[in-house]
């Protein structure tokens, strides 16, 4: 195989183990960390790179994103001939399923209230709830959403799913397109967001849509902060229409210290950790796809720049 250059440009990531792993998986490649003025490369491995990176790398053939979501990349001017390839699962789907299932169960079983009671020495029972009263709606039924929806069916929650095109997942009621969004929301009490962030989905978790959830609705946002209109969530919690939310992603990350979400007891926060990029799985997937590219084989996980995901 001919030698080729990989340029690594990933924010908030220690490059050394990635370089060592990529080199071990692709010994014919020269792998280096990008710096301004670095020589031109054939392939990029990136996470939230600056525009300057692409301005200086106009000849790239492929851009591998070390995350599932490509919204940060879609905002940049990319070399038009380069394919953008995202991570597909790479160990994230099971993490997302465990995170969302524990959140739904925690909410359904009043486990936060039991934890509060235990802290003050109260032995209290809450009335068991009916699973049939807790239909869960999963927005986005892609690699992660489908895994989450199916995991929830194993706990026998009624599960609804909403996607752009109709889906056929066992035990999941399919809704699709803008025309079925209201029915999907009205059929759900707990809402899980696993949509990609695109112009069509930005601010989709707004007052009008969240108001359509069944009373005492609960929001789990594990996709992107810009899906959610933050003031609308607070207003709906304060009015009592929503009983609370679990948020893993925010418009500004890290969440600023003075943000009202920190002080809202009905909101539980985690720091964008529901499904982490796993280095070894990701390197194996990227190396496999680079091999496929070099052999001119078809690749899965190529982003459609028109759809934005
Ligand atoms: P994916 O495989 O591309 O799936 C996207 C799903 O969203 C598809 O079902 C798609 O419908 C649907 N969709 C897209 N636009 C839509 C629209 N306008 N209306 C209705 N449905 C729409 O993505 P994924 O790998 O599951 O990842 C989803 C997102 O999770 C990522 O984009 C990222 O933002 C987020 N994420 C977060 C974390 C974290 O730690 N918090 C980790 C990983 C990923 P079709 O099936 O019809 O195409
Ligand atoms: C993380 O948020 C990802 O998109 O992989």
PDB file of N, CA and C in Angstrom, residues 138-232:
ATOM      1  N   UNK A 138     -38.613   8.279  21.735  1.00  0.00           N
ATOM      2  CA  UNK A 138     -37.199   8.481  21.377  1.00  0.00           C
ATOM      3  C   UNK A 138     -37.158   9.244  20.066  1.00  0.00           C
ATOM      4  N   UNK A 139     -36.586  10.448  20.105  1.00  0.00           N
ATOM      5  CA  UNK A 139     -36.450  11.263  18.879  1.00  0.00           C
ATOM      6  C   UNK A 139     -35.113  10.919  18.243  1.00  0.00           C
ATOM      7  N   UNK A 140     -35.139  10.432  17.009  1.00  0.00           N
ATOM      8  CA  UNK A 140     -33.908  10.005  16.355  1.00  0.00           C
ATOM      9  C   UNK A 140     -33.753   8.512  16.571  1.00  0.00           C
ATOM     10  N   UNK A 141     -33.852   7.762  15.482  1.00  0.00           N
ATOM     11  CA  UNK A 141     -33.751   6.291  15.582  1.00  0.00           C
ATOM     12  C   UNK A 141     -32.594   5.815  14.726  1.00  0.00           C
ATOM     13  N   UNK A 142     -31.460   6.518  14.847  1.00  0.00           N
ATOM     14  CA  UNK A 142     -30.272   6.104  14.115  1.00  0.00           C
ATOM     15  C   UNK A 142     -29.516   5.064  14.919  1.00  0.00           C
ATOM     16  N   UNK A 143     -28.206   5.087  14.777  1.00  0.00           N
ATOM     17  CA  UNK A 143     -27.368   4.076  15.428  1.00  0.00           C
ATOM     18  C   UNK A 143     -27.619   4.087  16.942  1.00  0.00           C
ATOM     19  N   UNK A 144     -27.661   5.264  17.534  1.00  0.00           N
ATOM     20  CA  UNK A 144     -27.806   5.343  18.997  1.00  0.00           C
ATOM     21  C   UNK A 144     -29.276   5.250  19.414  1.00  0.00           C
ATOM     22  N   UNK A 145     -30.138   6.010  18.738  1.00  0.00           N
ATOM     23  CA  UNK A 145     -31.552   6.030  19.124  1.00  0.00           C
ATOM     24  C   UNK A 145     -32.196   4.656  19.005  1.00  0.00           C
ATOM     25  N   UNK A 146     -31.855   3.915  17.952  1.00  0.00           N
ATOM     26  CA  UNK A 146     -32.451   2.587  17.770  1.00  0.00           C
ATOM     27  C   UNK A 146     -32.023   1.670  18.910  1.00  0.00           C
ATOM     28  N   UNK A 147     -30.749   1.755  19.292  1.00  0.00           N
ATOM     29  CA  UNK A 147     -30.258   0.894  20.389  1.00  0.00           C
ATOM     30  C   UNK A 147     -30.970   1.245  21.697  1.00  0.00           C
ATOM     31  N   UNK A 148     -31.152   2.545  21.928  1.00  0.00           N
ATOM     32  CA  UNK A 148     -31.827   2.995  23.153  1.00  0.00           C
ATOM     33  C   UNK A 148     -33.286   2.535  23.147  1.00  0.00           C
ATOM     34  N   UNK A 149     -33.966   2.740  22.027  1.00  0.00           N
ATOM     35  CA  UNK A 149     -35.394   2.379  21.949  1.00  0.00           C
ATOM     36  C   UNK A 149     -35.547   0.885  22.203  1.00  0.00           C
ATOM     37  N   UNK A 150     -34.688   0.082  21.599  1.00  0.00           N
ATOM     38  CA  UNK A 150     -34.835  -1.359  21.783  1.00  0.00           C
ATOM     39  C   UNK A 150     -34.493  -1.781  23.202  1.00  0.00           C
ATOM     40  N   UNK A 151     -33.496  -1.127  23.806  1.00  0.00           N
ATOM     41  CA  UNK A 151     -33.163  -1.461  25.197  1.00  0.00           C
ATOM     42  C   UNK A 151     -34.358  -1.155  26.107  1.00  0.00           C
ATOM     43  N   UNK A 152     -35.047  -0.053  25.836  1.00  0.00           N
ATOM     44  CA  UNK A 152     -36.199   0.315  26.681  1.00  0.00           C
ATOM     45  C   UNK A 152     -37.328  -0.700  26.564  1.00  0.00           C
ATOM     46  N   UNK A 153     -37.470  -1.312  25.377  1.00  0.00           N
ATOM     47  CA  UNK A 153     -38.551  -2.313  25.230  1.00  0.00           C
ATOM     48  C   UNK A 153     -38.298  -3.516  26.147  1.00  0.00           C
ATOM     49  N   UNK A 154     -37.027  -3.789  26.458  1.00  0.00           N
ATOM     50  CA  UNK A 154     -36.742  -4.938  27.333  1.00  0.00           C
ATOM     51  C   UNK A 154     -37.256  -4.714  28.754  1.00  0.00           C
ATOM     52  N   UNK A 155     -37.431  -3.429  29.126  1.00  0.00           N
ATOM     53  CA  UNK A 155     -38.011  -3.131  30.441  1.00  0.00           C
ATOM     54  C   UNK A 155     -39.531  -2.969  30.346  1.00  0.00           C
ATOM     55  N   UNK A 156     -40.057  -3.260  29.160  1.00  0.00           N
ATOM     56  CA  UNK A 156     -41.507  -3.305  28.920  1.00  0.00           C
ATOM     57  C   UNK A 156     -42.187  -1.945  29.005  1.00  0.00           C
ATOM     58  N   UNK A 157     -41.412  -0.861  28.794  1.00  0.00           N
ATOM     59  CA  UNK A 157     -42.065   0.438  28.628  1.00  0.00           C
ATOM     60  C   UNK A 157     -42.681   0.478  27.231  1.00  0.00           C
ATOM     61  N   UNK A 158     -43.843   1.134  27.077  1.00  0.00           N
ATOM     62  CA  UNK A 158     -44.297   1.390  25.714  1.00  0.00           C
ATOM     63  C   UNK A 158     -43.293   2.367  25.077  1.00  0.00           C
ATOM     64  N   UNK A 159     -42.823   2.081  23.880  1.00  0.00           N
ATOM     65  CA  UNK A 159     -41.787   2.922  23.267  1.00  0.00           C
ATOM     66  C   UNK A 159     -42.271   3.428  21.912  1.00  0.00           C
ATOM     67  N   UNK A 160     -42.182   4.758  21.738  1.00  0.00           N
ATOM     68  CA  UNK A 160     -42.468   5.407  20.459  1.00  0.00           C
ATOM     69  C   UNK A 160     -41.150   5.908  19.889  1.00  0.00           C
ATOM     70  N   UNK A 161     -41.038   5.917  18.580  1.00  0.00           N
ATOM     71  CA  UNK A 161     -39.818   6.455  17.965  1.00  0.00           C
ATOM     72  C   UNK A 161     -40.175   7.406  16.855  1.00  0.00           C
ATOM     73  N   UNK A 162     -39.382   8.464  16.734  1.00  0.00           N
ATOM     74  CA  UNK A 162     -39.632   9.463  15.673  1.00  0.00           C
ATOM     75  C   UNK A 162     -38.356   9.648  14.869  1.00  0.00           C
ATOM     76  N   UNK A 163     -38.480   9.559  13.560  1.00  0.00           N
ATOM     77  CA  UNK A 163     -37.317   9.745  12.683  1.00  0.00           C
ATOM     78  C   UNK A 163     -37.775  10.483  11.424  1.00  0.00           C
ATOM     79  N   UNK A 164     -36.815  10.808  10.583  1.00  0.00           N
ATOM     80  CA  UNK A 164     -37.155  11.546   9.356  1.00  0.00           C
ATOM     81  C   UNK A 164     -37.934  10.632   8.411  1.00  0.00           C
ATOM     82  N   UNK A 165     -37.432   9.395   8.281  1.00  0.00           N
ATOM     83  CA  UNK A 165     -38.098   8.424   7.420  1.00  0.00           C
ATOM     84  C   UNK A 165     -38.655   7.309   8.322  1.00  0.00           C
ATOM     85  N   UNK A 166     -39.707   6.605   7.884  1.00  0.00           N
ATOM     86  CA  UNK A 166     -40.309   5.589   8.760  1.00  0.00           C
ATOM     87  C   UNK A 166     -39.311   4.500   9.149  1.00  0.00           C
ATOM     88  N   UNK A 167     -39.471   3.973  10.363  1.00  0.00           N
ATOM     89  CA  UNK A 167     -38.561   2.918  10.831  1.00  0.00           C
ATOM     90  C   UNK A 167     -39.384   1.666  11.126  1.00  0.00           C
ATOM     91  N   UNK A 168     -38.696   0.543  11.268  1.00  0.00           N
ATOM     92  CA  UNK A 168     -39.398  -0.717  11.596  1.00  0.00           C
ATOM     93  C   UNK A 168     -38.569  -1.431  12.645  1.00  0.00           C
ATOM     94  N   UNK A 169     -38.720  -0.992  13.902  1.00  0.00           N
ATOM     95  CA  UNK A 169     -37.982  -1.628  14.999  1.00  0.00           C
ATOM     96  C   UNK A 169     -38.977  -2.430  15.822  1.00  0.00           C
ATOM     97  N   UNK A 170     -38.597  -3.655  16.154  1.00  0.00           N
ATOM     98  CA  UNK A 170     -39.490  -4.513  16.931  1.00  0.00           C
ATOM     99  C   UNK A 170     -39.920  -3.840  18.221  1.00  0.00           C
ATOM    100  N   UNK A 171     -41.205  -3.778  18.469  1.00  0.00           N
ATOM    101  CA  UNK A 171     -41.719  -3.256  19.739  1.00  0.00           C
ATOM    102  C   UNK A 171     -41.706  -1.748  19.837  1.00  0.00           C
ATOM    103  N   UNK A 172     -41.355  -1.049  18.763  1.00  0.00           N
ATOM    104  CA  UNK A 172     -41.280   0.426  18.800  1.00  0.00           C
ATOM    105  C   UNK A 172     -42.297   0.979  17.798  1.00  0.00           C
ATOM    106  N   UNK A 173     -43.209   1.834  18.306  1.00  0.00           N
ATOM    107  CA  UNK A 173     -44.215   2.425  17.410  1.00  0.00           C
ATOM    108  C   UNK A 173     -43.550   3.537  16.605  1.00  0.00           C
ATOM    109  N   UNK A 174     -43.643   3.433  15.303  1.00  0.00           N
ATOM    110  CA  UNK A 174     -42.904   4.377  14.439  1.00  0.00           C
ATOM    111  C   UNK A 174     -43.751   5.591  14.087  1.00  0.00           C
ATOM    112  N   UNK A 175     -43.129   6.773  14.254  1.00  0.00           N
ATOM    113  CA  UNK A 175     -43.681   8.036  13.766  1.00  0.00           C
ATOM    114  C   UNK A 175     -42.577   8.654  12.914  1.00  0.00           C
ATOM    115  N   UNK A 176     -42.960   9.377  11.866  1.00  0.00           N
ATOM    116  CA  UNK A 176     -41.900   9.980  11.058  1.00  0.00           C
ATOM    117  C   UNK A 176     -42.344  11.306  10.471  1.00  0.00           C
ATOM    118  N   UNK A 177     -41.339  12.142  10.255  1.00  0.00           N
ATOM    119  CA  UNK A 177     -41.549  13.401   9.555  1.00  0.00           C
ATOM    120  C   UNK A 177     -42.281  14.430  10.390  1.00  0.00           C
ATOM    121  N   UNK A 178     -42.235  15.678   9.907  1.00  0.00           N
ATOM    122  CA  UNK A 178     -42.858  16.782  10.635  1.00  0.00           C
ATOM    123  C   UNK A 178     -44.353  16.527  10.836  1.00  0.00           C
ATOM    124  N   UNK A 179     -45.001  15.862   9.888  1.00  0.00           N
ATOM    125  CA  UNK A 179     -46.452  15.670   9.965  1.00  0.00           C
ATOM    126  C   UNK A 179     -46.852  14.795  11.151  1.00  0.00           C
ATOM    127  N   UNK A 180     -45.953  13.933  11.619  1.00  0.00           N
ATOM    128  CA  UNK A 180     -46.324  13.033  12.734  1.00  0.00           C
ATOM    129  C   UNK A 180     -45.662  13.418  14.057  1.00  0.00           C
ATOM    130  N   UNK A 181     -45.011  14.571  14.072  1.00  0.00           N
ATOM    131  CA  UNK A 181     -44.310  14.960  15.308  1.00  0.00           C
ATOM    132  C   UNK A 181     -45.290  15.202  16.462  1.00  0.00           C
ATOM    133  N   UNK A 182     -46.373  15.918  16.199  1.00  0.00           N
ATOM    134  CA  UNK A 182     -47.318  16.212  17.286  1.00  0.00           C
ATOM    135  C   UNK A 182     -47.923  14.932  17.855  1.00  0.00           C
ATOM    136  N   UNK A 183     -48.278  13.988  16.992  1.00  0.00           N
ATOM    137  CA  UNK A 183     -48.863  12.725  17.480  1.00  0.00           C
ATOM    138  C   UNK A 183     -47.836  11.948  18.296  1.00  0.00           C
ATOM    139  N   UNK A 184     -46.591  11.965  17.828  1.00  0.00           N
ATOM    140  CA  UNK A 184     -45.514  11.279  18.559  1.00  0.00           C
ATOM    141  C   UNK A 184     -45.385  11.875  19.966  1.00  0.00           C
ATOM    142  N   UNK A 185     -45.363  13.201  20.044  1.00  0.00           N
ATOM    143  CA  UNK A 185     -45.177  13.849  21.348  1.00  0.00           C
ATOM    144  C   UNK A 185     -46.380  13.577  22.257  1.00  0.00           C
ATOM    145  N   UNK A 186     -47.579  13.671  21.690  1.00  0.00           N
ATOM    146  CA  UNK A 186     -48.783  13.468  22.503  1.00  0.00           C
ATOM    147  C   UNK A 186     -48.893  12.020  22.984  1.00  0.00           C
ATOM    148  N   UNK A 187     -48.178  11.115  22.339  1.00  0.00           N
ATOM    149  CA  UNK A 187     -48.212   9.702  22.738  1.00  0.00           C
ATOM    150  C   UNK A 187     -47.121   9.366  23.743  1.00  0.00           C
ATOM    151  N   UNK A 188     -46.334  10.357  24.170  1.00  0.00           N
ATOM    152  CA  UNK A 188     -45.153  10.087  25.001  1.00  0.00           C
ATOM    153  C   UNK A 188     -45.227  10.888  26.301  1.00  0.00           C
ATOM    154  N   UNK A 189     -44.719  10.267  27.385  1.00  0.00           N
ATOM    155  CA  UNK A 189     -44.603  11.016  28.648  1.00  0.00           C
ATOM    156  C   UNK A 189     -43.144  11.362  28.925  1.00  0.00           C
ATOM    157  N   UNK A 190     -42.266  10.417  28.632  1.00  0.00           N
ATOM    158  CA  UNK A 190     -40.827  10.680  28.780  1.00  0.00           C
ATOM    159  C   UNK A 190     -40.280  10.882  27.370  1.00  0.00           C
ATOM    160  N   UNK A 191     -39.486  11.942  27.170  1.00  0.00           N
ATOM    161  CA  UNK A 191     -38.953  12.231  25.836  1.00  0.00           C
ATOM    162  C   UNK A 191     -37.437  12.143  25.883  1.00  0.00           C
ATOM    163  N   UNK A 192     -36.880  11.323  24.994  1.00  0.00           N
ATOM    164  CA  UNK A 192     -35.424  11.149  24.912  1.00  0.00           C
ATOM    165  C   UNK A 192     -34.988  11.744  23.582  1.00  0.00           C
ATOM    166  N   UNK A 193     -34.045  12.706  23.617  1.00  0.00           N
ATOM    167  CA  UNK A 193     -33.596  13.300  22.355  1.00  0.00           C
ATOM    168  C   UNK A 193     -32.275  12.700  21.906  1.00  0.00           C
ATOM    169  N   UNK A 194     -32.320  12.042  20.731  1.00  0.00           N
ATOM    170  CA  UNK A 194     -31.080  11.532  20.111  1.00  0.00           C
ATOM    171  C   UNK A 194     -31.033  11.908  18.633  1.00  0.00           C
ATOM    172  N   UNK A 195     -31.447  13.145  18.359  1.00  0.00           N
ATOM    173  CA  UNK A 195     -31.377  13.663  16.989  1.00  0.00           C
ATOM    174  C   UNK A 195     -30.001  14.254  16.732  1.00  0.00           C
ATOM    175  N   UNK A 196     -29.554  14.272  15.478  1.00  0.00           N
ATOM    176  CA  UNK A 196     -28.370  15.072  15.170  1.00  0.00           C
ATOM    177  C   UNK A 196     -28.764  16.549  15.164  1.00  0.00           C
ATOM    178  N   UNK A 197     -27.810  17.417  15.435  1.00  0.00           N
ATOM    179  CA  UNK A 197     -28.103  18.862  15.383  1.00  0.00           C
ATOM    180  C   UNK A 197     -27.929  19.342  13.948  1.00  0.00           C
ATOM    181  N   UNK A 198     -29.037  19.750  13.342  1.00  0.00           N
ATOM    182  CA  UNK A 198     -29.034  20.252  11.962  1.00  0.00           C
ATOM    183  C   UNK A 198     -29.916  21.497  11.944  1.00  0.00           C
ATOM    184  N   UNK A 199     -29.947  22.221  10.809  1.00  0.00           N
ATOM    185  CA  UNK A 199     -30.865  23.373  10.768  1.00  0.00           C
ATOM    186  C   UNK A 199     -32.314  22.953  11.050  1.00  0.00           C
ATOM    187  N   UNK A 200     -32.710  21.737  10.663  1.00  0.00           N
ATOM    188  CA  UNK A 200     -34.100  21.292  10.889  1.00  0.00           C
ATOM    189  C   UNK A 200     -34.383  20.953  12.345  1.00  0.00           C
ATOM    190  N   UNK A 201     -33.357  20.620  13.111  1.00  0.00           N
ATOM    191  CA  UNK A 201     -33.620  20.138  14.479  1.00  0.00           C
ATOM    192  C   UNK A 201     -33.183  21.134  15.562  1.00  0.00           C
ATOM    193  N   UNK A 202     -32.507  22.218  15.168  1.00  0.00           N
ATOM    194  CA  UNK A 202     -32.102  23.222  16.158  1.00  0.00           C
ATOM    195  C   UNK A 202     -33.364  23.794  16.823  1.00  0.00           C
ATOM    196  N   UNK A 203     -33.339  23.919  18.149  1.00  0.00           N
ATOM    197  CA  UNK A 203     -34.467  24.465  18.935  1.00  0.00           C
ATOM    198  C   UNK A 203     -35.734  23.612  18.863  1.00  0.00           C
ATOM    199  N   UNK A 204     -35.593  22.339  18.488  1.00  0.00           N
ATOM    200  CA  UNK A 204     -36.808  21.508  18.345  1.00  0.00           C
ATOM    201  C   UNK A 204     -37.445  21.224  19.707  1.00  0.00           C
ATOM    202  N   UNK A 205     -36.637  21.268  20.785  1.00  0.00           N
ATOM    203  CA  UNK A 205     -37.183  21.056  22.132  1.00  0.00           C
ATOM    204  C   UNK A 205     -37.608  22.426  22.666  1.00  0.00           C
ATOM    205  N   UNK A 206     -38.714  22.913  22.122  1.00  0.00           N
ATOM    206  CA  UNK A 206     -39.192  24.256  22.488  1.00  0.00           C
ATOM    207  C   UNK A 206     -40.535  24.135  23.207  1.00  0.00           C
ATOM    208  N   UNK A 207     -41.043  25.282  23.639  1.00  0.00           N
ATOM    209  CA  UNK A 207     -42.276  25.280  24.445  1.00  0.00           C
ATOM    210  C   UNK A 207     -43.434  24.590  23.711  1.00  0.00           C
ATOM    211  N   UNK A 208     -43.583  24.914  22.411  1.00  0.00           N
ATOM    212  CA  UNK A 208     -44.720  24.344  21.678  1.00  0.00           C
ATOM    213  C   UNK A 208     -44.622  22.820  21.649  1.00  0.00           C
ATOM    214  N   UNK A 209     -43.427  22.300  21.356  1.00  0.00           N
ATOM    215  CA  UNK A 209     -43.305  20.844  21.247  1.00  0.00           C
ATOM    216  C   UNK A 209     -43.349  20.172  22.621  1.00  0.00           C
ATOM    217  N   UNK A 210     -42.614  20.727  23.584  1.00  0.00           N
ATOM    218  CA  UNK A 210     -42.583  20.084  24.914  1.00  0.00           C
ATOM    219  C   UNK A 210     -43.969  20.127  25.579  1.00  0.00           C
ATOM    220  N   UNK A 211     -44.760  21.148  25.244  1.00  0.00           N
ATOM    221  CA  UNK A 211     -46.115  21.251  25.826  1.00  0.00           C
ATOM    222  C   UNK A 211     -47.006  20.119  25.361  1.00  0.00           C
ATOM    223  N   UNK A 212     -46.653  19.511  24.241  1.00  0.00           N
ATOM    224  CA  UNK A 212     -47.500  18.433  23.709  1.00  0.00           C
ATOM    225  C   UNK A 212     -47.280  17.101  24.431  1.00  0.00           C
ATOM    226  N   UNK A 213     -46.208  17.009  25.197  1.00  0.00           N
ATOM    227  CA  UNK A 213     -45.984  15.766  25.955  1.00  0.00           C
ATOM    228  C   UNK A 213     -47.114  15.565  26.951  1.00  0.00           C
ATOM    229  N   UNK A 214     -47.341  14.324  27.349  1.00  0.00           N
ATOM    230  CA  UNK A 214     -48.370  14.044  28.345  1.00  0.00           C
ATOM    231  C   UNK A 214     -48.015  14.758  29.656  1.00  0.00           C
ATOM    232  N   UNK A 215     -49.033  15.093  30.470  1.00  0.00           N
ATOM    233  CA  UNK A 215     -48.774  15.834  31.713  1.00  0.00           C
ATOM    234  C   UNK A 215     -47.714  15.143  32.577  1.00  0.00           C
ATOM    235  N   UNK A 216     -46.941  15.952  33.307  1.00  0.00           N
ATOM    236  CA  UNK A 216     -45.816  15.454  34.113  1.00  0.00           C
ATOM    237  C   UNK A 216     -44.740  14.822  33.239  1.00  0.00           C
ATOM    238  N   UNK A 217     -44.593  15.357  32.064  1.00  0.00           N
ATOM    239  CA  UNK A 217     -43.567  14.849  31.148  1.00  0.00           C
ATOM    240  C   UNK A 217     -42.165  15.013  31.721  1.00  0.00           C
ATOM    241  N   UNK A 218     -41.248  14.235  31.166  1.00  0.00           N
ATOM    242  CA  UNK A 218     -39.855  14.273  31.646  1.00  0.00           C
ATOM    243  C   UNK A 218     -38.962  14.256  30.411  1.00  0.00           C
ATOM    244  N   UNK A 219     -37.968  15.147  30.385  1.00  0.00           N
ATOM    245  CA  UNK A 219     -37.086  15.260  29.216  1.00  0.00           C
ATOM    246  C   UNK A 219     -35.703  14.697  29.531  1.00  0.00           C
ATOM    247  N   UNK A 220     -35.186  13.898  28.605  1.00  0.00           N
ATOM    248  CA  UNK A 220     -33.796  13.423  28.701  1.00  0.00           C
ATOM    249  C   UNK A 220     -33.105  13.888  27.431  1.00  0.00           C
ATOM    250  N   UNK A 221     -32.227  14.872  27.542  1.00  0.00           N
ATOM    251  CA  UNK A 221     -31.529  15.381  26.345  1.00  0.00           C
ATOM    252  C   UNK A 221     -30.079  14.907  26.369  1.00  0.00           C
ATOM    253  N   UNK A 222     -29.783  14.002  25.431  1.00  0.00           N
ATOM    254  CA  UNK A 222     -28.429  13.443  25.352  1.00  0.00           C
ATOM    255  C   UNK A 222     -27.824  13.707  23.973  1.00  0.00           C
ATOM    256  N   UNK A 223     -28.416  14.644  23.226  1.00  0.00           N
ATOM    257  CA  UNK A 223     -27.915  14.855  21.851  1.00  0.00           C
ATOM    258  C   UNK A 223     -27.050  16.119  21.786  1.00  0.00           C
ATOM    259  N   UNK A 224     -27.676  17.281  21.686  1.00  0.00           N
ATOM    260  CA  UNK A 224     -26.919  18.529  21.673  1.00  0.00           C
ATOM    261  C   UNK A 224     -27.702  19.611  22.422  1.00  0.00           C
ATOM    262  N   UNK A 225     -26.956  20.528  23.049  1.00  0.00           N
ATOM    263  CA  UNK A 225     -27.583  21.599  23.821  1.00  0.00           C
ATOM    264  C   UNK A 225     -28.459  22.495  22.965  1.00  0.00           C
ATOM    265  N   UNK A 226     -28.067  22.729  21.710  1.00  0.00           N
ATOM    266  CA  UNK A 226     -28.821  23.671  20.870  1.00  0.00           C
ATOM    267  C   UNK A 226     -30.134  23.086  20.353  1.00  0.00           C
ATOM    268  N   UNK A 227     -30.431  21.835  20.701  1.00  0.00           N
ATOM    269  CA  UNK A 227     -31.779  21.325  20.421  1.00  0.00           C
ATOM    270  C   UNK A 227     -32.802  21.970  21.365  1.00  0.00           C
ATOM    271  N   UNK A 228     -32.336  22.384  22.528  1.00  0.00           N
ATOM    272  CA  UNK A 228     -33.244  22.787  23.614  1.00  0.00           C
ATOM    273  C   UNK A 228     -33.294  24.307  23.766  1.00  0.00           C
ATOM    274  N   UNK A 229     -34.518  24.835  23.869  1.00  0.00           N
ATOM    275  CA  UNK A 229     -34.698  26.244  24.238  1.00  0.00           C
ATOM    276  C   UNK A 229     -34.761  26.256  25.764  1.00  0.00           C
ATOM    277  N   UNK A 230     -33.673  26.714  26.363  1.00  0.00           N
ATOM    278  CA  UNK A 230     -33.492  26.499  27.806  1.00  0.00           C
ATOM    279  C   UNK A 230     -34.583  27.189  28.640  1.00  0.00           C
ATOM    280  N   UNK A 231     -34.925  28.431  28.266  1.00  0.00           N
ATOM    281  CA  UNK A 231     -35.952  29.148  29.047  1.00  0.00           C
ATOM    282  C   UNK A 231     -37.303  28.441  28.957  1.00  0.00           C
ATOM    283  N   UNK A 232     -37.589  27.828  27.810  1.00  0.00           N
ATOM    284  CA  UNK A 232     -38.869  27.118  27.660  1.00  0.00           C
ATOM    285  C   UNK A 232     -38.909  25.913  28.597  1.00  0.00           C
TER     286      UNK A 232
END
